[in-house]
Coordinates of C-alpha atoms in Angstrom, one line a residue:
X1 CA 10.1 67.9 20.5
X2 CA 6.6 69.2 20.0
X3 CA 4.8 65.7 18.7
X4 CA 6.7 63.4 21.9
X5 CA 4.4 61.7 24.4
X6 CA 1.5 59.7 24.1
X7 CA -1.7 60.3 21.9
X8 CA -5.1 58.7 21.9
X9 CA -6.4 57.4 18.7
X10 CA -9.7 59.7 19.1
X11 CA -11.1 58.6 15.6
X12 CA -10.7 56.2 12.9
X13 CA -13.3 57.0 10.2
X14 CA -12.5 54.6 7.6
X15 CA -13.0 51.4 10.1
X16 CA -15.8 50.2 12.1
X17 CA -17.5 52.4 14.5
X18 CA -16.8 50.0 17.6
X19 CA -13.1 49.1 16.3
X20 CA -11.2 51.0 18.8
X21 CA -13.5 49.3 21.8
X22 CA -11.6 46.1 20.9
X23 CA -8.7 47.8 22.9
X24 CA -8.9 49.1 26.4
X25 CA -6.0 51.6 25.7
X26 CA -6.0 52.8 22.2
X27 CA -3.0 55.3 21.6
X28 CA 0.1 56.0 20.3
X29 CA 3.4 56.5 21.8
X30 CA 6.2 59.0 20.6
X31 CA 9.6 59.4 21.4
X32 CA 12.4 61.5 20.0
X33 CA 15.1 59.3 18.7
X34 CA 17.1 61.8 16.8
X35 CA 17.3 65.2 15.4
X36 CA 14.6 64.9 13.5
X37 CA 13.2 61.4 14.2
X38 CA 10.7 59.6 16.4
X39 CA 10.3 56.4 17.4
X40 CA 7.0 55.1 19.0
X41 CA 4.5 52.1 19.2
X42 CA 1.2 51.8 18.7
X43 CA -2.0 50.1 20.0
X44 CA -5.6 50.2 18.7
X45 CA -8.6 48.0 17.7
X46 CA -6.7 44.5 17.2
X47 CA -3.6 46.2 16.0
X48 CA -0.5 47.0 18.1
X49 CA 3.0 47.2 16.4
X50 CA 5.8 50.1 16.2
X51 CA 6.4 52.9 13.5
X52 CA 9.6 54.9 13.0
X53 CA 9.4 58.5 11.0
X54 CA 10.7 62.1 10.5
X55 CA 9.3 65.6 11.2
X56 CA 9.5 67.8 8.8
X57 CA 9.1 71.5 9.1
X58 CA 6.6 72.7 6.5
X59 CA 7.6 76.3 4.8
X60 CA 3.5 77.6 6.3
X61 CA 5.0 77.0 9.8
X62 CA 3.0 73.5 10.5
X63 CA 4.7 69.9 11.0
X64 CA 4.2 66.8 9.1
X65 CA 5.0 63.7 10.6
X66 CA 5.9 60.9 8.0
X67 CA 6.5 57.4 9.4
X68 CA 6.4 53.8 8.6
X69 CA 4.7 51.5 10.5
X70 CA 5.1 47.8 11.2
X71 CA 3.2 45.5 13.2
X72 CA 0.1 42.7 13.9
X73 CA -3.2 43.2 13.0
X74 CA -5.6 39.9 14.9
X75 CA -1.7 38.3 14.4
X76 CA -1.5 38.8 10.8
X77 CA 1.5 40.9 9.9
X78 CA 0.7 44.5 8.5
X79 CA 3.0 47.0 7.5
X80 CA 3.1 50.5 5.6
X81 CA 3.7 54.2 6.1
X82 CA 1.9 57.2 7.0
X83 CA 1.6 61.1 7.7
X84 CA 0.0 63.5 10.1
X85 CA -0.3 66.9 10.3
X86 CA -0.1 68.8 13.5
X87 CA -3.0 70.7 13.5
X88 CA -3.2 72.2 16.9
X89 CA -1.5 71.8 19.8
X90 CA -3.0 68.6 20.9
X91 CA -4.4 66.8 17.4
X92 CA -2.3 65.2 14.7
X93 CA -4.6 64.2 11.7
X94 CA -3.6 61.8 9.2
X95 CA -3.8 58.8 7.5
X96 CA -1.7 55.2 7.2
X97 CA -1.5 53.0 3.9
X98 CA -1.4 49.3 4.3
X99 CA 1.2 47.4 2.1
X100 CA -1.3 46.1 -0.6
X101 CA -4.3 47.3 1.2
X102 CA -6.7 49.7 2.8
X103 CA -5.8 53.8 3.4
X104 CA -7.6 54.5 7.0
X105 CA -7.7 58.0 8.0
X106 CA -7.2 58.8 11.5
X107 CA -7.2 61.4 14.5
X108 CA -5.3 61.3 17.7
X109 CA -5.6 63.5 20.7
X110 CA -2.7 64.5 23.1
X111 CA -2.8 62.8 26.4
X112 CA 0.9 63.3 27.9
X113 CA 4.2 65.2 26.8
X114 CA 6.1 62.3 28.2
X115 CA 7.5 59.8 25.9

């Protein structure tokens, strides 16, 4: 599956500048979990938690990735959904919605194919 392994969150222009120093590791991980699914986790800023989506082939040829997301954010709980576009090889752009809260656009950067 073309979007499995692990990503870097390379940008988040919606937060801070210095929010994704507040994690060593920023990145996502992404693993197949069906025909269509993925599973991963995430870890970024003062957020870590895990999302759960679908890929969806796009009729132009591209993927979207739409996903949910659930996790802590500095211990509070967060949750909402999201969606990337694949837009080369090794960048999905996108963006996630909080439940009742902000929209924060993002970029992540391919680091490994492995899940």
């Amino acid at each position: 599956m073309k979007l499995t392994g692990k990503w870097r969150v390379a940008e988040t222009p919606d937060l801070a500048h210095d929010y994704l120093a507040l994690s060593p590791d920023p990145h996502v991980k992404l693993k197949k979990a069906g025909r269509n699914e993925i599973d991963g986790i995430y870890e970024f800023g003062a957020q870590s938690g895990e999302l759960d989506g679908t890929i969806e082939d796009l009729s132009d040829g591209s993927l979207r990735l739409s996903f949910t997301f659930e996790g802590e954010d500095e211990l509070d709980p967060v949750h909402g959904y999201g969606e990337a576009a694949l837009v080369d090889e090794n960048t999905l752009q996108g963006y996630t919605r909080r439940h009742r809260g902000d929209t924060c656009q993002f970029v992540w950067k391919r680091i490994s194919r492995r899940d």
